[in-house]
CSV table of C-alpha atoms in Angstrom, one decimal:
chain,number,residue,atom,x,y,z
A,1,MET,CA,-36.5,-42.8,8.8
A,2,SER,CA,-33.8,-43.3,11.3
A,3,ARG,CA,-32.7,-46.5,9.6
A,4,PHE,CA,-31.8,-44.6,6.4
A,5,VAL,CA,-28.8,-42.5,5.6
A,6,GLN,CA,-29.8,-38.9,6.3
A,7,GLY,CA,-28.9,-36.0,4.0
A,8,ALA,CA,-28.0,-32.5,5.1
A,9,ASP,CA,-30.8,-29.9,5.7
A,10,ARG,CA,-30.9,-27.7,2.6
A,11,ARG,CA,-31.6,-24.6,4.9
A,12,GLN,CA,-28.8,-25.4,7.3
A,13,GLN,CA,-26.3,-22.5,7.4
A,14,THR,CA,-22.7,-23.0,8.2
A,15,LEU,CA,-20.3,-20.7,10.0
A,16,LEU,CA,-17.4,-21.6,7.6
A,17,PRO,CA,-18.8,-22.5,4.1
A,18,GLU,CA,-17.0,-25.2,2.1
A,19,CYS,CA,-14.7,-24.0,-0.7
A,20,LEU,CA,-15.2,-25.4,-4.3
A,21,ASP,CA,-12.0,-27.3,-4.0
A,22,ASP,CA,-13.5,-29.5,-1.4
A,23,TYR,CA,-15.9,-30.9,-3.9
A,24,VAL,CA,-13.2,-32.0,-6.4
A,25,ALA,CA,-11.2,-35.0,-5.5
A,26,GLU,CA,-7.4,-35.0,-6.1
A,27,ASP,CA,-7.7,-37.6,-8.8
A,28,ASN,CA,-10.7,-36.1,-10.5
A,29,PRO,CA,-10.3,-36.0,-14.3
A,30,VAL,CA,-11.2,-32.3,-14.3
A,31,ARG,CA,-7.9,-31.6,-12.6
A,32,VAL,CA,-6.1,-33.2,-15.6
A,33,VAL,CA,-7.9,-30.8,-17.9
A,34,ASP,CA,-7.0,-27.8,-15.7
A,35,VAL,CA,-3.3,-28.6,-15.6
A,36,PHE,CA,-2.9,-29.6,-19.2
A,37,VAL,CA,-4.4,-26.3,-20.4
A,38,ASP,CA,-2.4,-24.3,-17.9
A,39,GLU,CA,0.8,-26.0,-19.2
A,40,LEU,CA,0.1,-25.0,-22.8
A,41,ASP,CA,1.7,-22.2,-24.6
A,42,LEU,CA,-1.5,-20.6,-25.9
A,43,ILE,CA,0.3,-17.7,-27.5
A,44,GLY,CA,2.6,-20.0,-29.3
A,45,LEU,CA,-0.4,-22.1,-30.4
A,46,SER,CA,-1.9,-18.9,-31.8
A,47,PHE,CA,-5.1,-18.7,-29.8
A,48,GLU,CA,-7.2,-15.6,-30.5
A,49,GLY,CA,-7.7,-13.1,-27.7
A,50,MET,CA,-4.5,-13.7,-25.7
A,51,THR,CA,-3.8,-10.0,-25.7
A,52,PRO,CA,-6.9,-8.3,-24.3
A,53,ALA,CA,-8.2,-5.1,-25.8
A,54,ALA,CA,-7.4,-1.8,-23.9
A,55,THR,CA,-11.1,-0.6,-24.1
A,56,GLY,CA,-14.5,-2.2,-24.1
A,57,ARG,CA,-16.0,-5.0,-22.1
A,58,PRO,CA,-13.4,-7.5,-20.6
A,59,ALA,CA,-13.3,-10.8,-22.5
A,60,TYR,CA,-13.1,-14.3,-21.2
A,61,HIS,CA,-9.6,-15.8,-21.2
A,62,PRO,CA,-9.1,-18.4,-23.9
A,63,ALA,CA,-7.6,-20.8,-21.4
A,64,MET,CA,-10.9,-20.9,-19.5
A,65,LEU,CA,-12.9,-21.5,-22.8
A,66,LEU,CA,-10.6,-24.3,-23.9
A,67,LYS,CA,-10.9,-25.9,-20.5
A,68,LEU,CA,-14.6,-25.7,-20.9
A,69,TYR,CA,-14.5,-27.5,-24.3
A,70,VAL,CA,-12.1,-30.1,-23.3
A,71,TYR,CA,-14.1,-31.0,-20.2
A,72,GLY,CA,-17.2,-31.1,-22.3
A,73,TYR,CA,-15.9,-33.5,-24.9
A,74,LEU,CA,-14.4,-35.6,-22.1
A,75,ASN,CA,-18.0,-35.9,-20.7
A,76,LYS,CA,-20.0,-36.2,-23.9
A,77,VAL,CA,-21.2,-32.6,-23.8
A,78,GLN,CA,-20.3,-31.0,-27.1
A,79,SER,CA,-23.1,-28.5,-27.8
A,80,SER,CA,-22.3,-24.9,-26.8
A,81,ARG,CA,-25.8,-24.5,-25.4
A,82,ARG,CA,-25.4,-27.6,-23.2
A,83,LEU,CA,-22.0,-26.3,-22.1
A,84,GLU,CA,-23.7,-23.0,-21.2
A,85,ARG,CA,-26.1,-24.8,-18.9
A,86,GLU,CA,-23.5,-27.1,-17.4
A,87,ALA,CA,-21.4,-24.2,-16.5
A,88,GLN,CA,-24.2,-22.9,-14.3
A,89,ARG,CA,-25.1,-26.1,-12.5
A,90,ASN,CA,-22.1,-28.5,-12.7
A,91,VAL,CA,-19.9,-28.3,-9.6
A,92,GLU,CA,-16.8,-29.5,-11.6
A,93,LEU,CA,-17.2,-26.9,-14.2
A,94,MET,CA,-17.7,-24.2,-11.5
A,95,TRP,CA,-14.4,-25.3,-10.1
A,96,LEU,CA,-12.7,-25.4,-13.5
A,97,THR,CA,-14.0,-22.0,-14.7
A,98,GLY,CA,-13.9,-20.2,-11.4
A,99,ARG,CA,-17.8,-19.9,-11.5
A,100,LEU,CA,-17.7,-18.2,-14.8
A,101,ALA,CA,-20.7,-19.0,-17.1
A,102,PRO,CA,-20.2,-17.6,-20.6
A,103,ASP,CA,-23.2,-17.6,-22.9
A,104,HIS,CA,-23.6,-20.1,-25.7
A,105,LYS,CA,-22.6,-17.7,-28.5
A,106,THR,CA,-19.3,-16.9,-26.8
A,107,ILE,CA,-18.5,-20.6,-26.4
A,108,ALA,CA,-19.5,-21.4,-30.0
A,109,ASP,CA,-17.5,-18.4,-31.4
A,110,PHE,CA,-14.3,-19.6,-29.5
A,111,ARG,CA,-14.5,-23.0,-31.2
A,112,ARG,CA,-15.1,-21.5,-34.7
A,113,GLU,CA,-12.5,-18.9,-34.4
A,114,ASN,CA,-9.7,-21.0,-32.9
A,115,GLY,CA,-9.8,-24.1,-35.1
A,116,PRO,CA,-6.1,-24.4,-36.0
A,117,ALA,CA,-5.1,-23.6,-32.4
A,118,ILE,CA,-7.4,-26.2,-31.0
A,119,GLN,CA,-6.0,-28.8,-33.4
A,120,ALA,CA,-2.4,-27.8,-32.3
A,121,ALA,CA,-3.5,-28.4,-28.7
A,122,CYS,CA,-4.6,-31.9,-29.7
A,123,ALA,CA,-1.2,-32.6,-31.3
A,124,GLN,CA,0.5,-31.2,-28.1
A,125,PHE,CA,-1.2,-34.0,-26.0
A,126,VAL,CA,0.3,-36.6,-28.5
A,127,VAL,CA,3.6,-35.0,-27.8
A,128,LEU,CA,3.1,-35.3,-24.1
A,129,CYS,CA,2.2,-39.0,-24.5
A,130,ARG,CA,5.4,-39.6,-26.4
A,131,GLN,CA,7.4,-37.8,-23.7
A,132,LEU,CA,5.7,-40.0,-21.1
A,133,GLY,CA,6.8,-43.1,-23.0
A,134,LEU,CA,3.2,-44.3,-23.7
A,135,PHE,CA,4.1,-45.3,-27.3
A,136,GLY,CA,5.5,-48.9,-27.4
A,137,ALA,CA,6.8,-50.6,-30.6
A,138,ALA,CA,7.0,-48.5,-33.8
A,139,LEU,CA,3.7,-49.9,-35.0
A,140,VAL,CA,0.5,-48.2,-36.0
A,141,ALA,CA,-2.8,-49.3,-37.5
A,142,ILE,CA,-4.5,-47.0,-40.0
A,143,ASP,CA,-8.2,-46.9,-40.9
A,144,GLY,CA,-11.0,-44.5,-42.0
A,145,SER,CA,-14.4,-44.2,-40.8
A,146,LYS,CA,-17.4,-42.2,-42.2
A,147,PHE,CA,-19.0,-39.6,-39.9
A,148,LYS,CA,-22.3,-38.0,-40.7
A,149,ALA,CA,-22.3,-34.2,-41.6
A,150,VAL,CA,-25.1,-31.7,-41.0
A,151,ASN,CA,-26.5,-32.6,-44.4
A,152,THR,CA,-29.2,-35.1,-45.2
A,153,ARG,CA,-29.1,-37.3,-48.3
A,154,ASP,CA,-32.0,-35.3,-49.7
A,155,LYS,CA,-29.9,-32.2,-49.7
A,156,ASN,CA,-27.0,-33.8,-51.5
A,157,PHE,CA,-27.1,-33.9,-55.3
A,158,THR,CA,-25.2,-36.1,-57.8
A,159,ALA,CA,-25.8,-36.4,-61.5
A,160,TYR,CA,-27.6,-39.6,-61.0
A,161,LYS,CA,-29.9,-38.1,-58.2
A,162,VAL,CA,-30.7,-35.1,-60.2
A,163,LYS,CA,-31.6,-37.0,-63.4
A,164,ARG,CA,-33.8,-39.4,-61.4
A,165,ARG,CA,-35.6,-36.6,-59.6
A,166,ILE,CA,-36.1,-34.8,-62.9
A,167,GLU,CA,-37.8,-37.9,-64.3
A,168,GLN,CA,-40.0,-38.3,-61.2
A,169,VAL,CA,-41.0,-34.6,-61.4
A,170,ALA,CA,-41.7,-34.8,-65.1
A,171,GLU,CA,-43.8,-38.0,-64.5
A,172,HIS,CA,-45.9,-36.2,-61.8
A,173,ILE,CA,-46.4,-33.2,-64.0
A,174,ALA,CA,-47.6,-35.4,-66.8
A,175,GLY,CA,-50.0,-37.2,-64.4
A,176,TYR,CA,-51.5,-34.0,-63.0
A,177,LEU,CA,-51.9,-32.6,-66.6
A,178,ARG,CA,-53.9,-35.7,-67.4
A,179,ASP,CA,-56.0,-35.3,-64.3
A,180,LEU,CA,-56.6,-31.7,-65.3
A,181,ASP,CA,-57.7,-32.6,-68.8
A,182,THR,CA,-60.2,-35.2,-67.2
A,183,THR,CA,-61.4,-32.6,-64.7
A,184,ASP,CA,-62.1,-30.0,-67.5
A,185,ARG,CA,-64.4,-32.4,-69.4
A,186,HIS,CA,-66.6,-32.9,-66.3
A,187,GLU,CA,-69.2,-30.6,-64.9
A,188,GLY,CA,-70.7,-30.3,-61.4
A,189,ASP,CA,-69.9,-29.1,-57.9
A,190,GLY,CA,-66.3,-29.0,-56.8
A,191,VAL,CA,-64.8,-29.3,-60.4
A,192,GLU,CA,-63.6,-25.7,-60.4
A,193,ALA,CA,-62.0,-26.1,-57.0
A,194,ARG,CA,-60.3,-29.4,-58.1
A,195,SER,CA,-58.9,-27.6,-61.2
A,196,VAL,CA,-57.5,-24.8,-59.1
A,197,ARG,CA,-55.7,-27.3,-56.8
A,198,LEU,CA,-54.3,-29.2,-59.8
A,199,VAL,CA,-53.0,-26.0,-61.4
A,200,GLU,CA,-51.3,-25.1,-58.1
A,201,LYS,CA,-49.6,-28.5,-57.9
A,202,ILE,CA,-48.5,-28.3,-61.5
A,203,GLY,CA,-47.0,-24.8,-60.7
A,204,ARG,CA,-45.1,-26.1,-57.7
A,205,LEU,CA,-43.7,-29.0,-59.6
A,206,ARG,CA,-42.6,-26.8,-62.5
A,207,ALA,CA,-40.8,-24.5,-60.0
A,208,GLN,CA,-39.2,-27.7,-58.6
A,209,MET,CA,-38.2,-28.7,-62.2
A,210,ALA,CA,-36.5,-25.3,-62.8
A,211,MET,CA,-34.6,-25.7,-59.5
A,212,LEU,CA,-33.4,-29.1,-60.5
A,213,LYS,CA,-32.3,-27.8,-63.9
A,214,VAL,CA,-30.2,-25.2,-62.0
A,215,MET,CA,-28.9,-27.9,-59.8
A,216,GLU,CA,-28.0,-30.1,-62.8
A,217,ALA,CA,-25.7,-27.3,-64.1
A,218,GLU,CA,-24.1,-26.9,-60.7
A,219,VAL,CA,-23.4,-30.6,-60.4
A,220,GLU,CA,-21.9,-30.7,-63.8
A,221,ALA,CA,-19.6,-27.8,-62.9
A,222,SER,CA,-18.6,-29.3,-59.6
A,223,PRO,CA,-15.1,-30.9,-59.7
A,224,ASP,CA,-16.3,-34.1,-58.2
A,225,GLY,CA,-19.8,-34.1,-59.5
A,226,GLN,CA,-21.5,-33.4,-56.1
A,227,VAL,CA,-23.3,-30.5,-54.5
A,228,SER,CA,-24.4,-30.4,-50.8
A,229,LEU,CA,-26.7,-27.5,-49.8
A,230,THR,CA,-26.5,-27.5,-45.9
A,231,ASP,CA,-22.8,-28.3,-45.6
A,232,PRO,CA,-21.1,-27.5,-49.0
A,233,ASP,CA,-18.0,-29.6,-48.0
A,234,ALA,CA,-19.9,-32.8,-47.1
A,235,ARG,CA,-19.9,-35.6,-49.6
A,236,ALA,CA,-22.0,-38.7,-50.3
A,237,MET,CA,-20.0,-41.8,-49.3
A,238,ALA,CA,-20.8,-45.5,-49.5
A,239,THR,CA,-20.8,-47.5,-46.3
A,240,SER,CA,-20.3,-51.2,-46.2
A,241,GLY,CA,-22.6,-51.7,-43.1
A,242,ARG,CA,-26.0,-51.3,-44.7
A,243,GLY,CA,-25.1,-51.4,-48.3
A,244,SER,CA,-26.2,-47.7,-48.6
A,245,GLY,CA,-24.4,-44.6,-47.7
A,246,ILE,CA,-24.3,-41.3,-45.8
A,247,VAL,CA,-23.4,-37.7,-46.5
A,248,GLY,CA,-20.4,-36.8,-44.4
A,249,TYR,CA,-16.7,-36.9,-44.0
A,250,ASN,CA,-14.0,-39.6,-44.0
A,251,VAL,CA,-12.0,-39.5,-40.8
A,252,GLN,CA,-8.6,-41.2,-41.0
A,253,SER,CA,-6.7,-42.2,-37.9
A,254,ALA,CA,-3.5,-43.9,-36.9
A,255,VAL,CA,-3.5,-45.8,-33.7
A,256,GLU,CA,-0.3,-47.0,-31.9
A,257,GLY,CA,0.0,-50.5,-30.8
A,258,GLU,CA,0.8,-50.3,-27.1
A,259,HIS,CA,-2.1,-48.3,-25.5
A,260,HIS,CA,-4.3,-47.7,-28.5
A,261,LEU,CA,-3.6,-43.9,-28.5
A,262,ILE,CA,-4.5,-42.0,-31.7
A,263,VAL,CA,-1.2,-40.5,-32.8
A,264,ALA,CA,-2.4,-39.0,-36.1
A,265,HIS,CA,-5.6,-38.1,-37.7
A,266,GLU,CA,-7.1,-36.4,-40.8
A,267,VAL,CA,-10.4,-35.5,-42.3
A,268,VAL,CA,-10.9,-35.8,-46.1
A,269,MET,CA,-13.8,-35.3,-48.4
A,270,THR,CA,-13.4,-38.5,-50.4
A,271,GLY,CA,-15.2,-41.8,-49.5
A,272,SER,CA,-12.2,-44.0,-50.7
A,273,ASP,CA,-9.2,-44.7,-48.4
A,274,LYS,CA,-6.9,-45.0,-51.5
A,275,GLN,CA,-4.1,-42.3,-51.6
A,276,GLN,CA,-4.3,-41.9,-47.9
A,277,LEU,CA,-1.8,-44.5,-46.7
A,278,ALA,CA,1.4,-42.7,-47.3
A,279,ASN,CA,0.1,-39.3,-45.9
A,280,MET,CA,-1.2,-41.1,-42.6
A,281,ALA,CA,2.0,-43.1,-42.3
A,282,GLY,CA,4.1,-39.9,-42.6
A,283,LEU,CA,1.9,-38.1,-40.0
A,284,ALA,CA,2.2,-41.1,-37.6
A,285,LYS,CA,5.9,-41.5,-38.1
A,286,ASP,CA,6.5,-37.7,-37.2
A,287,ALA,CA,4.1,-37.9,-34.2
A,288,MET,CA,5.9,-40.9,-32.8
A,289,GLY,CA,9.4,-39.5,-33.5
A,290,VAL,CA,10.7,-42.9,-34.9
A,291,GLU,CA,13.1,-43.7,-37.8
A,292,ARG,CA,11.2,-46.8,-39.0
A,293,LEU,CA,7.5,-47.6,-38.6
A,294,ASP,CA,5.3,-50.7,-39.3
A,295,VAL,CA,2.0,-49.7,-40.8
A,296,LEU,CA,-1.0,-52.1,-40.8
A,297,ALA,CA,-4.0,-51.1,-43.0
A,298,ASP,CA,-6.9,-53.0,-44.8
A,299,ARG,CA,-7.0,-53.7,-48.5
A,300,GLY,CA,-9.0,-50.5,-49.2
A,301,TYR,CA,-5.6,-48.7,-48.8
A,302,PHE,CA,-3.7,-50.8,-51.4
A,303,SER,CA,-2.1,-48.6,-54.0
A,304,GLY,CA,1.2,-49.4,-55.7
A,305,GLU,CA,2.2,-45.7,-55.7
A,306,ASP,CA,1.3,-45.4,-51.8
A,307,ILE,CA,3.3,-48.6,-51.0
A,308,LEU,CA,6.3,-47.2,-52.8
A,309,ALA,CA,5.9,-43.8,-51.0
A,310,CYS,CA,5.7,-45.5,-47.7
A,311,GLU,CA,8.9,-47.3,-48.3
A,312,ALA,CA,10.6,-44.0,-49.3
A,313,LEU,CA,9.6,-42.2,-46.1
A,314,GLY,CA,10.8,-45.1,-43.8
A,315,ALA,CA,7.4,-46.8,-43.1
A,316,THR,CA,6.9,-50.5,-43.8
A,317,PRO,CA,3.3,-51.2,-45.0
A,318,PHE,CA,1.3,-54.4,-44.4
A,319,VAL,CA,-1.7,-54.2,-46.7
A,320,PRO,CA,-3.4,-57.0,-48.4
A,321,LYS,CA,-3.7,-56.8,-52.2
A,322,THR,CA,-7.1,-56.0,-53.7
A,323,LEU,CA,-8.8,-58.9,-55.5
A,324,THR,CA,-9.2,-57.4,-59.0
A,325,SER,CA,-8.3,-60.2,-61.3
A,326,GLY,CA,-11.0,-60.8,-63.8
A,327,ALA,CA,-9.5,-64.0,-64.9
A,328,LYS,CA,-9.4,-65.4,-61.4
A,329,ALA,CA,-13.1,-64.3,-60.9
A,330,ASN,CA,-13.9,-66.3,-64.1
A,331,GLY,CA,-12.1,-69.4,-62.8
A,332,ARG,CA,-8.9,-69.0,-64.8
A,333,PHE,CA,-5.3,-68.5,-63.6
A,334,GLY,CA,-4.6,-65.1,-62.1
A,335,LYS,CA,-1.4,-63.1,-62.1
A,336,GLN,CA,-0.4,-64.5,-58.7
A,337,ASP,CA,-0.1,-68.0,-60.5
A,338,PHE,CA,2.6,-66.7,-62.6
A,339,VAL,CA,6.2,-66.5,-61.0
A,340,TYR,CA,8.6,-63.8,-61.8
A,341,LEU,CA,12.2,-64.8,-62.2
A,342,PRO,CA,14.3,-61.5,-61.7
A,343,ASP,CA,17.5,-63.0,-62.9
A,344,GLN,CA,16.1,-63.8,-66.3
A,345,ASP,CA,13.5,-61.0,-66.4
A,346,VAL,CA,10.8,-63.6,-67.4
A,347,TYR,CA,7.6,-64.9,-66.0
A,348,ARG,CA,7.0,-68.7,-65.5
A,349,CYS,CA,3.4,-69.7,-66.3
A,350,PRO,CA,1.5,-72.5,-64.5
A,351,ALA,CA,2.4,-74.8,-67.4
A,352,GLY,CA,6.1,-74.3,-66.8
A,353,SER,CA,6.7,-72.1,-69.9
A,354,LEU,CA,8.8,-68.9,-69.8
A,355,LEU,CA,7.2,-65.6,-70.8
A,356,PRO,CA,9.8,-63.1,-72.0
A,357,TYR,CA,9.6,-59.3,-71.9
A,358,HIS,CA,8.2,-57.7,-75.0
A,359,MET,CA,7.4,-54.1,-74.5
A,360,THR,CA,6.8,-51.1,-72.2
A,361,VAL,CA,3.7,-48.9,-72.0
A,362,VAL,CA,2.7,-45.9,-69.8
A,363,GLU,CA,-0.7,-45.9,-68.3
A,364,ARG,CA,-2.0,-43.3,-65.7
A,365,GLY,CA,1.6,-42.2,-65.3
A,366,MET,CA,2.9,-45.7,-64.5
A,367,LYS,CA,5.4,-47.5,-66.6
A,368,LEU,CA,4.3,-51.0,-67.2
A,369,HIS,CA,6.2,-53.9,-68.8
A,370,ARG,CA,4.5,-56.6,-70.8
A,371,TYR,CA,5.4,-60.3,-71.0
A,372,TRP,CA,4.1,-63.0,-73.3
A,373,ASP,CA,5.1,-65.9,-75.6
A,374,ARG,CA,2.6,-66.7,-78.3
A,375,ALA,CA,4.3,-70.0,-79.3
A,376,SER,CA,4.1,-71.5,-75.9
A,377,CYS,CA,0.4,-70.5,-75.6
A,378,THR,CA,-0.6,-71.9,-79.0
A,379,GLY,CA,0.3,-75.5,-78.1
A,380,CYS,CA,-0.5,-75.2,-74.4
A,381,SER,CA,-2.7,-78.1,-73.0
A,382,ILE,CA,-4.2,-75.9,-70.3
A,383,LYS,CA,-4.7,-72.7,-72.3
A,384,ALA,CA,-8.5,-72.8,-71.7
A,385,GLN,CA,-7.7,-72.3,-67.9
A,386,CYS,CA,-5.5,-69.4,-68.7
A,387,THR,CA,-7.0,-67.1,-71.4
A,388,PRO,CA,-9.5,-67.0,-74.2
A,389,ALA,CA,-7.1,-64.8,-76.2
A,390,VAL,CA,-4.4,-65.8,-78.7
A,391,GLU,CA,-1.7,-65.6,-75.8
A,392,ARG,CA,-1.7,-64.7,-72.2
A,393,LYS,CA,0.0,-61.3,-71.5
A,394,VAL,CA,1.3,-60.5,-67.9
A,395,THR,CA,1.8,-56.9,-67.0
A,396,ARG,CA,4.5,-55.8,-64.5
A,397,TRP,CA,4.9,-52.4,-63.0
A,398,GLU,CA,8.4,-51.0,-62.9
A,399,HIS,CA,8.4,-50.9,-59.1
A,400,GLU,CA,6.6,-54.4,-58.8
A,401,ALA,CA,9.5,-55.6,-56.5
A,402,VAL,CA,8.0,-53.4,-53.8
A,403,ILE,CA,4.7,-55.2,-54.1
A,404,ASP,CA,6.4,-58.6,-54.1
A,405,ALA,CA,8.2,-57.7,-51.0
A,406,LEU,CA,4.9,-56.6,-49.4
A,407,GLN,CA,3.3,-60.0,-50.3
A,408,THR,CA,6.2,-61.8,-48.7
A,409,ARG,CA,5.8,-59.8,-45.5
A,410,MET,CA,2.0,-60.5,-45.4
A,411,ASP,CA,2.8,-64.3,-45.9
A,412,LEU,CA,5.1,-64.1,-42.8
A,413,ARG,CA,2.7,-62.2,-40.7
A,414,PRO,CA,-0.7,-64.0,-41.2
A,415,LYS,CA,-2.4,-62.3,-38.2
A,416,ALA,CA,-1.6,-58.8,-39.3
A,417,MET,CA,-5.2,-57.9,-40.3
A,418,ARG,CA,-6.6,-59.4,-37.0
A,419,GLU,CA,-4.0,-57.2,-35.2
A,420,ARG,CA,-5.1,-54.2,-37.2
A,421,ARG,CA,-8.8,-54.7,-36.3
A,422,SER,CA,-8.0,-55.0,-32.6
A,423,LEU,CA,-6.1,-51.7,-32.7
A,424,VAL,CA,-7.8,-49.2,-34.9
A,425,GLU,CA,-11.5,-50.1,-34.9
A,426,HIS,CA,-12.2,-49.7,-31.1
A,427,PRO,CA,-11.3,-45.9,-31.0
A,428,PHE,CA,-13.7,-45.1,-33.8
A,429,GLY,CA,-16.5,-47.0,-32.0
A,430,THR,CA,-15.7,-45.2,-28.7
A,431,ILE,CA,-15.8,-41.7,-30.3
A,432,LYS,CA,-19.1,-42.4,-32.2
A,433,ALA,CA,-20.6,-43.7,-28.9
A,434,TRP,CA,-19.6,-40.5,-27.2
A,435,MET,CA,-21.1,-38.4,-30.1
A,436,GLY,CA,-24.4,-40.3,-29.6
A,437,HIS,CA,-24.1,-41.9,-33.1
A,438,THR,CA,-25.2,-38.6,-34.6
A,439,HIS,CA,-23.7,-36.1,-37.0
A,440,PHE,CA,-21.0,-33.3,-36.5
A,441,LEU,CA,-22.3,-30.2,-35.0
A,442,MET,CA,-20.3,-27.9,-37.3
A,443,LYS,CA,-20.3,-27.3,-41.0
A,444,ARG,CA,-17.4,-27.0,-43.5
A,445,LEU,CA,-14.2,-29.0,-43.6
A,446,PRO,CA,-12.0,-26.7,-41.4
A,447,ASN,CA,-14.6,-26.6,-38.6
A,448,VAL,CA,-15.1,-30.4,-38.8
A,449,LYS,CA,-11.3,-30.8,-38.4
A,450,THR,CA,-11.6,-28.8,-35.2
A,451,GLU,CA,-14.5,-30.9,-33.8
A,452,ILE,CA,-12.8,-34.2,-34.5
A,453,SER,CA,-9.6,-32.9,-32.9
A,454,LEU,CA,-11.5,-32.2,-29.7
A,455,HIS,CA,-13.0,-35.8,-29.8
A,456,ILE,CA,-9.5,-37.3,-30.3
A,457,LEU,CA,-7.9,-35.1,-27.5
A,458,ALA,CA,-10.7,-36.3,-25.1
A,459,TYR,CA,-10.2,-40.0,-26.2
A,460,ASN,CA,-6.4,-39.8,-25.8
A,461,MET,CA,-6.7,-38.0,-22.4
A,462,LYS,CA,-9.1,-40.8,-21.1
A,463,ARG,CA,-6.7,-43.5,-22.4
A,464,ALA,CA,-3.7,-41.8,-20.8
A,465,MET,CA,-5.6,-41.6,-17.4
A,466,ALA,CA,-6.6,-45.2,-17.6
A,467,VAL,CA,-2.9,-46.2,-18.2
A,468,LEU,CA,-1.2,-43.8,-15.7
A,469,GLY,CA,-4.0,-42.7,-13.4
A,470,ALA,CA,-5.2,-39.1,-13.1
A,471,LYS,CA,-2.9,-38.2,-10.2
A,472,SER,CA,0.1,-39.6,-11.9
A,473,LEU,CA,-0.7,-37.8,-15.2
A,474,ILE,CA,-1.2,-34.6,-13.4
A,475,ASP,CA,2.3,-35.0,-11.7
A,476,ALA,CA,3.8,-35.9,-15.1
A,477,ILE,CA,2.3,-32.8,-16.9
A,478,ARG,CA,3.7,-30.6,-14.1
A,479,ALA,CA,7.1,-32.1,-14.2
């Protein structure tokens, strides 16, 4: 035994016991949590309980509970029950909380009751990162990722799901009724017992059918045609990975290009990323405090209205066009093969003919101009490669110049989408790994926003410590 490193005797008493501070190194991340929360204006952020009641049992200070949560999310401990246990055995938490160990209900209530304030604390760390000069060029990449909710697919209903289940239940009822008729025609031991079992099964299925009929009415009345039982705000969303889907939330994030910090985020109940680009670009621009901003996003964000809105607010989008041309899919010329000549307000077709403007229509609130020339199409030698109709019509949005400028930018920056992937997909993977690739712990959209804010605060804090070092970050926060 003398050749091994010897530990201290558990029963050895010391004249001068060590203090808790001796167990926490100067560059320990827990000190960053402590200093960051101490520097926050918790009253200004509207945390509940900052003014203690004059009577009754003393409450825990909100600062201590916030430190507990930030430390927990920083160390993959998100459950209030696990935080309760860690506060009793974890030396770093004993140091952080002053040996206080609140029960899990107190911990959970704090997170639920202080959602907007916790989200504001997350935003304050982004402000701190901006003040420390951690944001580089005015560039962000935007993406969305689906996170599971506390709601299984069996507890989510759509019109198609309800219809399919009604058909299945009806089929089972019919089958059991046939079995019951067959059983009634036989005699012998066990026949009566079998009949009773079949009647019970039919009764349960009819009760299930009644429930499905009620659910069918609820789904029909729902604005988006969905009803989730466990978490009413969760929605069924398609995922490209397995070709199936999950019931959950769509988390949007904007990641800056220098140190991969998440500067803005949002949680939405729609599976599509359309209509999210301008909103996320605006949030990112405000968070970074810049006049102009380059925004990278995948083709799922492509929307003419959103591209125009981005330009209006000072963001320059880089988004590939969606491939929706039916003609191109069928091997014929697509719209991209027609060249617009702005000076003449005409399109030049692949055969070299000019298609003049004819009319304007309004579809889905968008003003669209139509161009065609029947005479040119009638005698065209390559008409079969263009259209099976009498003439080929080309549609141009009134703000199509914005889309043309976008395509020019994409052509000049061919590696934009590779750059986007390297920036924005890593943070989502990291956060999901910290979560244990499981679902959110809380239900309803406001609570889920709080939960993802804590995850993002922890992620940004780790990134800042990796860039500056814990000790330097502590000094910067105190400065």
